[in-house]
mmCIF file of C-alpha atoms in Angstrom:
data_model
loop_
_atom_site.group_PDB
_atom_site.id
_atom_site.type_symbol
_atom_site.label_atom_id
_atom_site.label_comp_id
_atom_site.label_asym_id
_atom_site.label_seq_id
_atom_site.Cartn_x
_atom_site.Cartn_y
_atom_site.Cartn_z
ATOM 1 C CA MET U 1 45.164 -113.631 139.752
ATOM 2 C CA PRO U 2 45.232 -117.337 138.792
ATOM 3 C CA GLN U 3 43.705 -119.731 141.291
ATOM 4 C CA ALA U 4 46.222 -121.613 143.462
ATOM 5 C CA LEU U 5 46.401 -125.379 143.163
ATOM 6 C CA ALA U 6 45.192 -127.403 146.155
ATOM 7 C CA PRO U 7 47.420 -130.141 147.635
ATOM 8 C CA ASP U 8 45.276 -132.903 146.135
ATOM 9 C CA ASP U 9 45.060 -131.361 142.647
ATOM 10 C CA ILE U 10 48.308 -132.968 141.416
ATOM 11 C CA ILE U 11 49.756 -136.387 142.220
ATOM 12 C CA ARG U 12 52.867 -138.069 140.825
ATOM 13 C CA ARG U 13 51.385 -141.434 139.914
ATOM 14 C CA HIS U 14 48.107 -143.299 140.124
ATOM 15 C CA GLY U 15 47.701 -144.748 143.589
ATOM 16 C CA ASP U 16 49.323 -141.791 145.358
ATOM 17 C CA ALA U 17 45.993 -140.202 146.246
ATOM 18 C CA ALA U 18 45.083 -140.446 149.913
ATOM 19 C CA GLU U 19 42.137 -142.636 150.821
ATOM 20 C CA GLY U 20 38.909 -140.676 150.486
ATOM 21 C CA ALA U 21 40.627 -137.822 148.633
ATOM 22 C CA ARG U 22 39.060 -136.104 145.652
ATOM 23 C CA PRO U 23 40.157 -137.265 142.193
ATOM 24 C CA PRO U 24 43.310 -135.421 141.081
ATOM 25 C CA LEU U 25 43.338 -132.931 138.231
ATOM 26 C CA VAL U 26 46.777 -133.976 136.951
ATOM 27 C CA VAL U 27 48.829 -137.172 137.277
ATOM 28 C CA ILE U 28 52.454 -136.265 136.540
ATOM 29 C CA GLU U 29 54.004 -139.513 135.286
ATOM 30 C CA PRO U 30 51.531 -140.361 132.492
ATOM 31 C CA LEU U 31 51.452 -136.706 131.437
ATOM 32 C CA ALA U 32 55.258 -136.603 131.191
ATOM 33 C CA GLU U 33 55.200 -139.748 129.033
ATOM 34 C CA MET U 34 52.589 -138.292 126.693
ATOM 35 C CA LEU U 35 54.500 -135.030 126.331
ATOM 36 C CA ALA U 36 57.671 -136.920 125.422
ATOM 37 C CA ALA U 37 55.773 -138.979 122.837
ATOM 38 C CA HIS U 38 54.791 -135.716 121.113
ATOM 39 C CA GLY U 39 58.254 -134.155 121.279
ATOM 40 C CA LEU U 40 57.372 -131.799 124.122
ATOM 41 C CA GLY U 41 59.708 -133.113 126.813
ATOM 42 C CA ASP U 42 62.149 -135.827 127.790
ATOM 43 C CA GLY U 43 59.689 -137.893 129.809
ATOM 44 C CA ASP U 44 61.299 -137.075 133.161
ATOM 45 C CA PRO U 45 58.498 -136.364 135.674
ATOM 46 C CA ALA U 46 60.922 -134.395 137.837
ATOM 47 C CA GLU U 47 61.375 -131.866 135.025
ATOM 48 C CA LEU U 48 57.656 -131.271 134.555
ATOM 49 C CA SER U 49 55.946 -128.325 136.250
ATOM 50 C CA VAL U 50 52.265 -127.430 136.331
ATOM 51 C CA GLU U 51 50.827 -124.020 137.210
ATOM 52 C CA PRO U 52 47.297 -122.596 136.979
ATOM 53 C CA VAL U 53 46.868 -119.893 134.368
ATOM 54 C CA GLY U 54 44.178 -117.264 133.909
ATOM 55 C CA GLU U 55 41.169 -116.480 136.052
ATOM 56 C CA GLY U 56 38.757 -118.990 134.555
ATOM 57 C CA HIS U 57 36.356 -120.748 136.908
ATOM 58 C CA SER U 58 34.957 -123.409 134.565
ATOM 59 C CA ASN U 59 37.246 -125.751 132.615
ATOM 60 C CA VAL U 60 40.606 -126.244 134.274
ATOM 61 C CA THR U 61 43.418 -124.388 132.462
ATOM 62 C CA LEU U 62 47.022 -125.191 133.383
ATOM 63 C CA ALA U 63 50.419 -124.163 132.039
ATOM 64 C CA VAL U 64 52.584 -127.277 131.665
ATOM 65 C CA SER U 65 56.356 -126.876 131.262
ATOM 66 C CA SER U 66 58.845 -129.580 130.333
ATOM 67 C CA ALA U 67 62.337 -129.369 128.843
ATOM 68 C CA GLY U 68 61.968 -125.685 128.064
ATOM 69 C CA ARG U 69 58.610 -126.024 126.284
ATOM 70 C CA GLU U 70 55.404 -124.597 127.705
ATOM 71 C CA VAL U 71 51.923 -125.582 126.592
ATOM 72 C CA ILE U 72 48.402 -125.181 127.928
ATOM 73 C CA LEU U 73 46.356 -128.122 129.239
ATOM 74 C CA ARG U 74 42.556 -127.920 129.251
ATOM 75 C CA ARG U 75 40.417 -130.475 131.088
ATOM 76 C CA PRO U 76 36.997 -130.502 132.782
ATOM 77 C CA PRO U 77 36.686 -129.604 136.461
ATOM 78 C CA ARG U 78 35.724 -132.194 139.031
ATOM 79 C CA GLY U 79 32.079 -133.223 139.077
ATOM 80 C CA PRO U 80 29.209 -133.202 139.543
ATOM 81 C CA LEU U 81 28.837 -131.760 136.044
ATOM 82 C CA PRO U 82 25.675 -131.011 134.044
ATOM 83 C CA PRO U 83 25.067 -133.220 130.998
ATOM 84 C CA SER U 84 27.031 -132.098 127.899
ATOM 85 C CA ALA U 85 28.877 -129.357 129.822
ATOM 86 C CA HIS U 86 32.679 -128.981 129.960
ATOM 87 C CA ASP U 87 33.239 -130.973 126.751
ATOM 88 C CA VAL U 88 36.891 -130.175 126.099
ATOM 89 C CA LEU U 89 37.164 -132.532 123.129
ATOM 90 C CA ARG U 90 34.396 -130.656 121.364
ATOM 91 C CA GLU U 91 36.268 -127.443 122.128
ATOM 92 C CA ALA U 92 39.435 -128.902 120.612
ATOM 93 C CA ARG U 93 37.564 -129.965 117.483
ATOM 94 C CA LEU U 94 36.442 -126.384 116.917
ATOM 95 C CA LEU U 95 39.928 -124.962 117.421
ATOM 96 C CA ARG U 96 41.314 -127.393 114.856
ATOM 97 C CA ALA U 97 38.612 -126.404 112.389
ATOM 98 C CA LEU U 98 39.568 -122.745 112.800
ATOM 99 C CA GLU U 99 43.170 -123.339 111.750
ATOM 100 C CA GLY U 100 43.691 -121.705 108.395
ATOM 101 C CA THR U 101 40.890 -119.161 108.882
ATOM 102 C CA ALA U 102 41.238 -115.519 109.918
ATOM 103 C CA VAL U 103 40.082 -116.327 113.445
ATOM 104 C CA ARG U 104 42.647 -115.612 116.132
ATOM 105 C CA ALA U 105 42.676 -118.827 118.131
ATOM 106 C CA PRO U 106 45.333 -121.071 119.741
ATOM 107 C CA ARG U 107 46.547 -124.144 117.854
ATOM 108 C CA VAL U 108 45.715 -127.573 119.297
ATOM 109 C CA ILE U 109 48.755 -129.851 119.741
ATOM 110 C CA PHE U 110 47.044 -133.100 120.684
ATOM 111 C CA THR U 111 43.917 -134.457 122.345
ATOM 112 C CA CYS U 112 43.456 -137.386 124.706
ATOM 113 C CA GLU U 113 40.056 -139.049 124.733
ATOM 114 C CA ASP U 114 41.180 -141.743 127.167
ATOM 115 C CA GLN U 115 40.184 -140.852 130.717
ATOM 116 C CA ALA U 116 42.715 -143.205 132.292
ATOM 117 C CA PRO U 117 45.804 -140.904 132.313
ATOM 118 C CA MET U 118 44.172 -137.852 133.990
ATOM 119 C CA GLY U 119 40.783 -139.121 135.090
ATOM 120 C CA ALA U 120 39.124 -137.093 132.330
ATOM 121 C CA PRO U 121 39.673 -136.290 128.650
ATOM 122 C CA PHE U 122 41.955 -133.338 127.964
ATOM 123 C CA TYR U 123 43.854 -131.541 125.250
ATOM 124 C CA LEU U 124 47.040 -129.540 124.912
ATOM 125 C CA MET U 125 47.325 -126.328 122.915
ATOM 126 C CA GLU U 126 50.012 -123.789 122.224
ATOM 127 C CA ARG U 127 50.532 -120.947 124.652
ATOM 128 C CA VAL U 128 49.943 -117.712 122.766
ATOM 129 C CA PRO U 129 51.840 -114.691 124.095
ATOM 130 C CA GLY U 130 49.689 -111.852 125.321
ATOM 131 C CA GLU U 131 47.909 -110.351 128.296
ATOM 132 C CA VAL U 132 44.320 -110.642 129.496
ATOM 133 C CA ILE U 133 42.697 -107.269 130.139
ATOM 134 C CA THR U 134 40.130 -107.084 132.941
ATOM 135 C CA ASP U 135 40.546 -104.334 135.541
ATOM 136 C CA VAL U 136 44.013 -103.051 134.617
ATOM 137 C CA MET U 137 45.363 -101.960 131.233
ATOM 138 C CA PRO U 138 48.864 -102.993 130.108
ATOM 139 C CA PRO U 139 51.007 -99.832 130.523
ATOM 140 C CA ALA U 140 51.707 -99.476 126.799
ATOM 141 C CA LEU U 141 47.974 -99.574 126.027
ATOM 142 C CA ASP U 142 46.803 -97.329 128.851
ATOM 143 C CA GLY U 143 45.844 -94.256 126.858
ATOM 144 C CA VAL U 144 42.769 -92.932 125.084
ATOM 145 C CA VAL U 145 43.902 -93.919 121.578
ATOM 146 C CA GLU U 146 44.976 -97.453 122.515
ATOM 147 C CA ARG U 147 41.892 -98.097 124.625
ATOM 148 C CA ARG U 148 39.751 -97.312 121.609
ATOM 149 C CA ARG U 149 41.906 -99.581 119.475
ATOM 150 C CA VAL U 150 41.456 -102.421 122.005
ATOM 151 C CA ALA U 151 37.690 -102.126 121.579
ATOM 152 C CA ASP U 152 37.983 -101.961 117.786
ATOM 153 C CA GLU U 153 40.167 -105.087 117.768
ATOM 154 C CA LEU U 154 37.670 -106.885 119.982
ATOM 155 C CA ILE U 155 34.774 -106.146 117.626
ATOM 156 C CA ASP U 156 36.767 -106.843 114.468
ATOM 157 C CA ALA U 157 37.887 -110.238 115.820
ATOM 158 C CA LEU U 158 34.262 -111.112 116.554
ATOM 159 C CA VAL U 159 33.264 -110.155 113.007
ATOM 160 C CA GLU U 160 36.093 -112.366 111.673
ATOM 161 C CA LEU U 161 34.688 -115.292 113.660
ATOM 162 C CA HIS U 162 31.146 -114.720 112.434
ATOM 163 C CA ASP U 163 32.386 -114.483 108.833
ATOM 164 C CA VAL U 164 33.863 -118.015 108.819
ATOM 165 C CA ASP U 165 32.252 -120.455 106.402
ATOM 166 C CA TRP U 166 31.635 -123.064 109.076
ATOM 167 C CA MET U 167 30.582 -125.760 106.617
ATOM 168 C CA ALA U 168 33.795 -125.340 104.595
ATOM 169 C CA ALA U 169 35.739 -125.484 107.873
ATOM 170 C CA GLY U 170 34.418 -128.998 108.510
ATOM 171 C CA LEU U 171 31.941 -128.122 111.251
ATOM 172 C CA GLU U 172 28.891 -129.823 109.808
ATOM 173 C CA GLY U 173 27.082 -131.395 112.748
ATOM 174 C CA PHE U 174 28.893 -129.210 115.293
ATOM 175 C CA GLY U 175 25.630 -127.376 115.871
ATOM 176 C CA LYS U 176 22.232 -126.988 114.242
ATOM 177 C CA PRO U 177 21.962 -123.880 112.040
ATOM 178 C CA THR U 178 18.261 -123.353 112.742
ATOM 179 C CA GLY U 179 16.329 -123.100 115.984
ATOM 180 C CA TYR U 180 19.353 -121.891 117.973
ATOM 181 C CA LEU U 181 17.457 -119.484 120.199
ATOM 182 C CA GLU U 182 14.719 -121.998 120.994
ATOM 183 C CA ARG U 183 17.368 -124.564 121.928
ATOM 184 C CA GLN U 184 19.141 -122.049 124.124
ATOM 185 C CA LEU U 185 15.942 -121.487 126.081
ATOM 186 C CA ARG U 186 15.308 -125.210 126.451
ATOM 187 C CA ARG U 187 18.908 -126.025 127.349
ATOM 188 C CA PHE U 188 19.378 -123.323 129.933
ATOM 189 C CA GLY U 189 15.932 -123.906 131.347
ATOM 190 C CA GLY U 190 16.972 -127.515 131.902
ATOM 191 C CA LEU U 191 20.343 -126.476 133.294
ATOM 192 C CA TRP U 192 18.594 -124.218 135.767
ATOM 193 C CA GLU U 193 16.666 -127.204 137.106
ATOM 194 C CA HIS U 194 19.975 -129.075 137.432
ATOM 195 C CA ASN U 195 22.022 -126.194 138.865
ATOM 196 C CA ARG U 196 19.716 -124.299 141.165
ATOM 197 C CA THR U 197 20.304 -124.389 144.887
ATOM 198 C CA ARG U 198 17.261 -122.283 145.904
ATOM 199 C CA GLU U 199 14.075 -120.763 144.545
ATOM 200 C CA LEU U 200 14.616 -117.592 142.473
ATOM 201 C CA PRO U 201 11.305 -116.533 140.877
ATOM 202 C CA ALA U 202 13.051 -113.892 138.738
ATOM 203 C CA VAL U 203 14.798 -116.652 136.775
ATOM 204 C CA GLU U 204 11.507 -118.281 135.777
ATOM 205 C CA ARG U 205 9.941 -114.902 134.952
ATOM 206 C CA VAL U 206 12.805 -113.941 132.647
ATOM 207 C CA GLY U 207 12.762 -117.346 130.970
ATOM 208 C CA ALA U 208 9.052 -116.962 130.253
ATOM 209 C CA TRP U 209 9.574 -113.439 128.856
ATOM 210 C CA LEU U 210 12.315 -114.667 126.535
ATOM 211 C CA ALA U 211 10.069 -117.424 125.188
ATOM 212 C CA ASP U 212 7.204 -114.958 124.610
ATOM 213 C CA HIS U 213 9.367 -112.422 122.727
ATOM 214 C CA LEU U 214 11.568 -114.670 120.582
ATOM 215 C CA PRO U 215 13.074 -112.710 117.625
ATOM 216 C CA ASP U 216 13.873 -113.964 114.124
ATOM 217 C CA SER U 217 17.541 -114.955 113.789
ATOM 218 C CA PRO U 218 19.909 -113.887 110.997
ATOM 219 C CA PRO U 219 21.789 -116.635 109.069
ATOM 220 C CA ALA U 220 23.707 -118.946 111.394
ATOM 221 C CA THR U 221 27.420 -118.533 112.142
ATOM 222 C CA ILE U 222 29.932 -119.926 114.592
ATOM 223 C CA VAL U 223 28.984 -118.516 117.988
ATOM 224 C CA HIS U 224 31.661 -118.278 120.679
ATOM 225 C CA GLY U 225 29.170 -118.246 123.541
ATOM 226 C CA ASP U 226 31.443 -116.502 126.082
ATOM 227 C CA TYR U 227 32.855 -113.602 124.080
ATOM 228 C CA ARG U 228 34.159 -110.756 126.243
ATOM 229 C CA LEU U 229 37.318 -108.759 126.756
ATOM 230 C CA GLY U 230 38.511 -111.045 129.577
ATOM 231 C CA ASN U 231 38.447 -114.069 127.249
ATOM 232 C CA THR U 232 40.955 -112.613 124.821
ATOM 233 C CA LEU U 233 44.697 -111.987 124.756
ATOM 234 C CA PHE U 234 46.323 -108.727 123.665
ATOM 235 C CA ALA U 235 49.929 -108.055 122.783
ATOM 236 C CA ALA U 236 51.491 -105.994 125.555
ATOM 237 C CA GLU U 237 52.968 -103.370 123.242
ATOM 238 C CA ALA U 238 51.276 -100.668 121.147
ATOM 239 C CA PRO U 239 49.499 -100.566 118.818
ATOM 240 C CA ALA U 240 46.866 -102.720 120.516
ATOM 241 C CA ARG U 241 46.541 -106.099 118.820
ATOM 242 C CA LEU U 242 44.279 -108.982 119.798
ATOM 243 C CA THR U 243 46.415 -112.126 119.579
ATOM 244 C CA ALA U 244 43.956 -114.875 120.555
ATOM 245 C CA ILE U 245 40.387 -115.608 121.566
ATOM 246 C CA LEU U 246 40.232 -118.021 124.512
ATOM 247 C CA ASP U 247 37.707 -120.255 126.320
ATOM 248 C CA TRP U 248 35.708 -121.860 123.493
ATOM 249 C CA GLU U 249 33.768 -124.228 125.739
ATOM 250 C CA MET U 250 30.356 -122.740 124.905
ATOM 251 C CA ALA U 251 30.902 -122.427 121.137
ATOM 252 C CA THR U 252 28.350 -123.768 118.667
ATOM 253 C CA ILE U 253 26.578 -122.880 115.429
ATOM 254 C CA GLY U 254 23.820 -120.354 115.943
ATOM 255 C CA ASP U 255 22.725 -116.734 116.081
ATOM 256 C CA PRO U 256 25.689 -114.308 115.934
ATOM 257 C CA LEU U 257 23.752 -111.595 117.757
ATOM 258 C CA ALA U 258 23.877 -113.777 120.862
ATOM 259 C CA ASP U 259 27.622 -113.087 121.012
ATOM 260 C CA LEU U 260 27.037 -109.358 120.661
ATOM 261 C CA GLY U 261 24.401 -109.354 123.405
ATOM 262 C CA TYR U 262 26.776 -111.266 125.657
ATOM 263 C CA LEU U 263 29.608 -108.814 124.991
ATOM 264 C CA LEU U 264 27.321 -105.894 125.816
ATOM 265 C CA MET U 265 26.358 -107.513 129.118
ATOM 266 C CA PHE U 266 29.942 -107.040 130.333
ATOM 267 C CA TRP U 267 30.551 -103.682 128.662
ATOM 268 C CA ALA U 268 30.413 -101.071 131.450
ATOM 269 C CA GLN U 269 30.423 -97.416 130.471
ATOM 270 C CA ASP U 270 30.715 -94.142 132.330
ATOM 271 C CA GLY U 271 27.608 -93.509 134.421
ATOM 272 C CA ASP U 272 26.675 -97.167 134.917
ATOM 273 C CA PRO U 273 25.972 -98.278 138.503
ATOM 274 C CA PRO U 274 28.523 -100.678 140.044
ATOM 275 C CA SER U 275 28.157 -104.227 138.747
ATOM 276 C CA GLY U 276 29.205 -105.840 142.002
ATOM 277 C CA ARG U 277 30.461 -109.414 141.988
ATOM 278 C CA PHE U 278 30.279 -109.822 138.197
ATOM 279 C CA ASP U 279 32.079 -106.627 137.149
ATOM 280 C CA LEU U 280 34.700 -108.567 135.188
ATOM 281 C CA GLN U 281 36.113 -105.796 133.011
ATOM 282 C CA GLY U 282 35.848 -102.449 134.767
ATOM 283 C CA VAL U 283 38.447 -100.880 132.464
ATOM 284 C CA THR U 284 35.795 -100.198 129.825
ATOM 285 C CA ARG U 285 34.575 -97.269 131.949
ATOM 286 C CA LEU U 286 37.850 -95.447 131.223
ATOM 287 C CA PRO U 287 38.085 -92.586 128.687
ATOM 288 C CA GLY U 288 38.706 -93.836 125.163
ATOM 289 C CA PHE U 289 36.575 -96.958 125.407
ATOM 290 C CA PRO U 290 33.418 -96.647 123.276
ATOM 291 C CA THR U 291 29.890 -96.744 124.611
ATOM 292 C CA ARG U 292 27.639 -99.755 124.090
ATOM 293 C CA ALA U 293 25.888 -97.843 121.293
ATOM 294 C CA GLU U 294 29.226 -97.313 119.553
ATOM 295 C CA ILE U 295 30.067 -100.998 119.956
ATOM 296 C CA ILE U 296 26.787 -101.886 118.235
ATOM 297 C CA ALA U 297 27.424 -99.391 115.452
ATOM 298 C CA ARG U 298 30.905 -100.748 114.686
ATOM 299 C CA TYR U 299 29.699 -104.342 114.655
ATOM 300 C CA GLU U 300 26.833 -103.400 112.334
ATOM 301 C CA GLU U 301 29.178 -101.515 110.002
ATOM 302 C CA ARG U 302 31.825 -104.248 109.855
ATOM 303 C CA SER U 303 29.483 -107.235 109.663
ATOM 304 C CA GLY U 304 26.764 -105.804 107.429
ATOM 305 C CA ARG U 305 24.160 -107.355 109.728
ATOM 306 C CA SER U 306 21.169 -105.340 110.768
ATOM 307 C CA MET U 307 20.802 -105.047 114.538
ATOM 308 C CA GLN U 308 17.506 -106.379 115.818
ATOM 309 C CA ALA U 309 15.969 -106.882 119.251
ATOM 310 C CA LEU U 310 19.306 -106.386 121.031
ATOM 311 C CA ASN U 311 17.469 -105.850 124.312
ATOM 312 C CA TRP U 312 16.247 -109.445 123.944
ATOM 313 C CA TYR U 313 19.784 -110.717 123.295
ATOM 314 C CA LEU U 314 21.127 -108.803 126.295
ATOM 315 C CA THR U 315 18.400 -110.299 128.474
ATOM 316 C CA LEU U 316 19.257 -113.765 127.152
ATOM 317 C CA ALA U 317 22.915 -113.215 128.021
ATOM 318 C CA LEU U 318 22.078 -112.162 131.571
ATOM 319 C CA TRP U 319 19.695 -115.094 132.057
ATOM 320 C CA LYS U 320 22.248 -117.612 130.782
ATOM 321 C CA ALA U 321 24.888 -116.085 133.065
ATOM 322 C CA VAL U 322 22.562 -116.564 136.041
ATOM 323 C CA VAL U 323 22.091 -120.234 135.199
ATOM 324 C CA PHE U 324 25.786 -120.827 134.558
ATOM 325 C CA MET U 325 26.954 -118.994 137.680
ATOM 326 C CA GLU U 326 24.444 -120.848 139.826
ATOM 327 C CA GLY U 327 26.019 -124.067 138.556
ATOM 328 C CA ASN U 328 29.449 -122.857 139.652
ATOM 329 C CA TYR U 329 27.991 -121.863 143.026
ATOM 330 C CA ARG U 330 26.531 -125.358 143.368
ATOM 331 C CA ARG U 331 29.957 -126.890 142.698
ATOM 332 C CA ALA U 332 31.377 -124.769 145.516
ATOM 333 C CA ILE U 333 28.618 -125.785 147.926
ATOM 334 C CA VAL U 334 29.108 -129.506 147.341
ATOM 335 C CA GLY U 335 32.883 -129.184 147.707
ATOM 336 C CA SER U 336 34.021 -130.128 144.207
ATOM 337 C CA THR U 337 36.109 -126.937 143.965
ATOM 338 C CA ASP U 338 38.263 -124.912 146.357
ATOM 339 C CA ASP U 339 37.664 -121.683 144.447
ATOM 340 C CA PRO U 340 36.562 -119.052 147.007
ATOM 341 C CA TYR U 341 35.312 -116.834 144.203
ATOM 342 C CA LEU U 342 32.631 -119.388 143.319
ATOM 343 C CA MET U 343 31.497 -119.659 146.940
ATOM 344 C CA SER U 344 30.809 -115.929 146.904
ATOM 345 C CA PHE U 345 28.304 -116.256 144.041
ATOM 346 C CA GLY U 346 25.292 -116.762 146.322
ATOM 347 C CA GLU U 347 24.118 -113.151 146.522
ATOM 348 C CA GLY U 348 25.680 -112.190 143.188
ATOM 349 C CA VAL U 349 23.458 -114.636 141.299
ATOM 350 C CA VAL U 350 20.375 -113.096 142.916
ATOM 351 C CA GLN U 351 21.471 -109.602 141.854
ATOM 352 C CA LEU U 352 22.160 -110.765 138.300
ATOM 353 C CA ALA U 353 18.707 -112.355 138.066
ATOM 354 C CA GLU U 354 17.105 -109.079 139.133
ATOM 355 C CA ARG U 355 19.178 -107.224 136.533
ATOM 356 C CA ALA U 356 17.947 -109.613 133.827
ATOM 357 C CA LEU U 357 14.376 -108.937 134.914
ATOM 358 C CA GLU U 358 14.973 -105.173 134.697
ATOM 359 C CA VAL U 359 16.465 -105.391 131.208
ATOM 360 C CA SER U 360 13.572 -107.535 129.997
ATOM 361 C CA HIS U 361 11.314 -104.651 130.990
ATOM 362 C CA GLY U 362 13.298 -102.055 129.045
ATOM 363 C CA ALA U 363 16.132 -101.008 131.377
ATOM 364 C CA ALA U 364 19.282 -99.965 129.503
#
């Protein structure tokens, strides 16, 4: 379920915030004016509504309605934020570059670099129809054949992304095509120092193992960075059809197998032990969904890439998730979010770190 908005998340105009209150997420009057300037409303603040959408716990995602039009607003959460994280303008640049390619992504309507209207930069994009699949299948897709097709669509859409000529798309400078894995280790090692709230020796042990067993990367592609079933939209009717890939905050240019390792981290199959707090897509245990080995085989067949050291990529995905989730837990501790889900991450992060350590030592 989408997170509810807190009373101080939205104010009508600047100056309405109570003394000592947190910065708002949305200021209605300047937003209404900007929508009207882009033909998305009549400028009347009373006709503008804002509702949270999705189950994301990182960048703020809101459905904004005015004069019968509905769009999606993306902005950073409240601070404190790690350096370079939650860069929504960078995210918008990528989405614009993907227009005209085969990648299934929402279209950006406009961006606002000025922090004055909302207290942070933001952008608006189209709202693509579809449903997010996590723990419940849409009724029309809840059968063996359609479940398999959902998985096939998920892999095929990832292959489409990795096939994009990122230089021709205008993404020169968006990321460095070489040294991606080394940078990932440095970046997330630094983020761990920024995010951590306690000592977790398993995190340092896994980081050291990753550095000691670094594989050779295939040619660089666009990397989504958070690619999983719960970050996609599917049409509600059969046959299953992936309509959009969401949440591009972590995207860059790098090693495509990092996306596959990340997808496998979330891919539960029959016989797996419970994943606890971070079981974000339990439906993949149902009959019809392929195993992780079958996922790898389809990606290899469709992409033409040879699979290498996938245990390393899975360990990397788990380690990065530990670092990222600890950052969200830190935000909850310091009171910059009201999200109760993030407050519950304390023990879950510990369990995820132990899982990463197990996988680094050969656990499936």
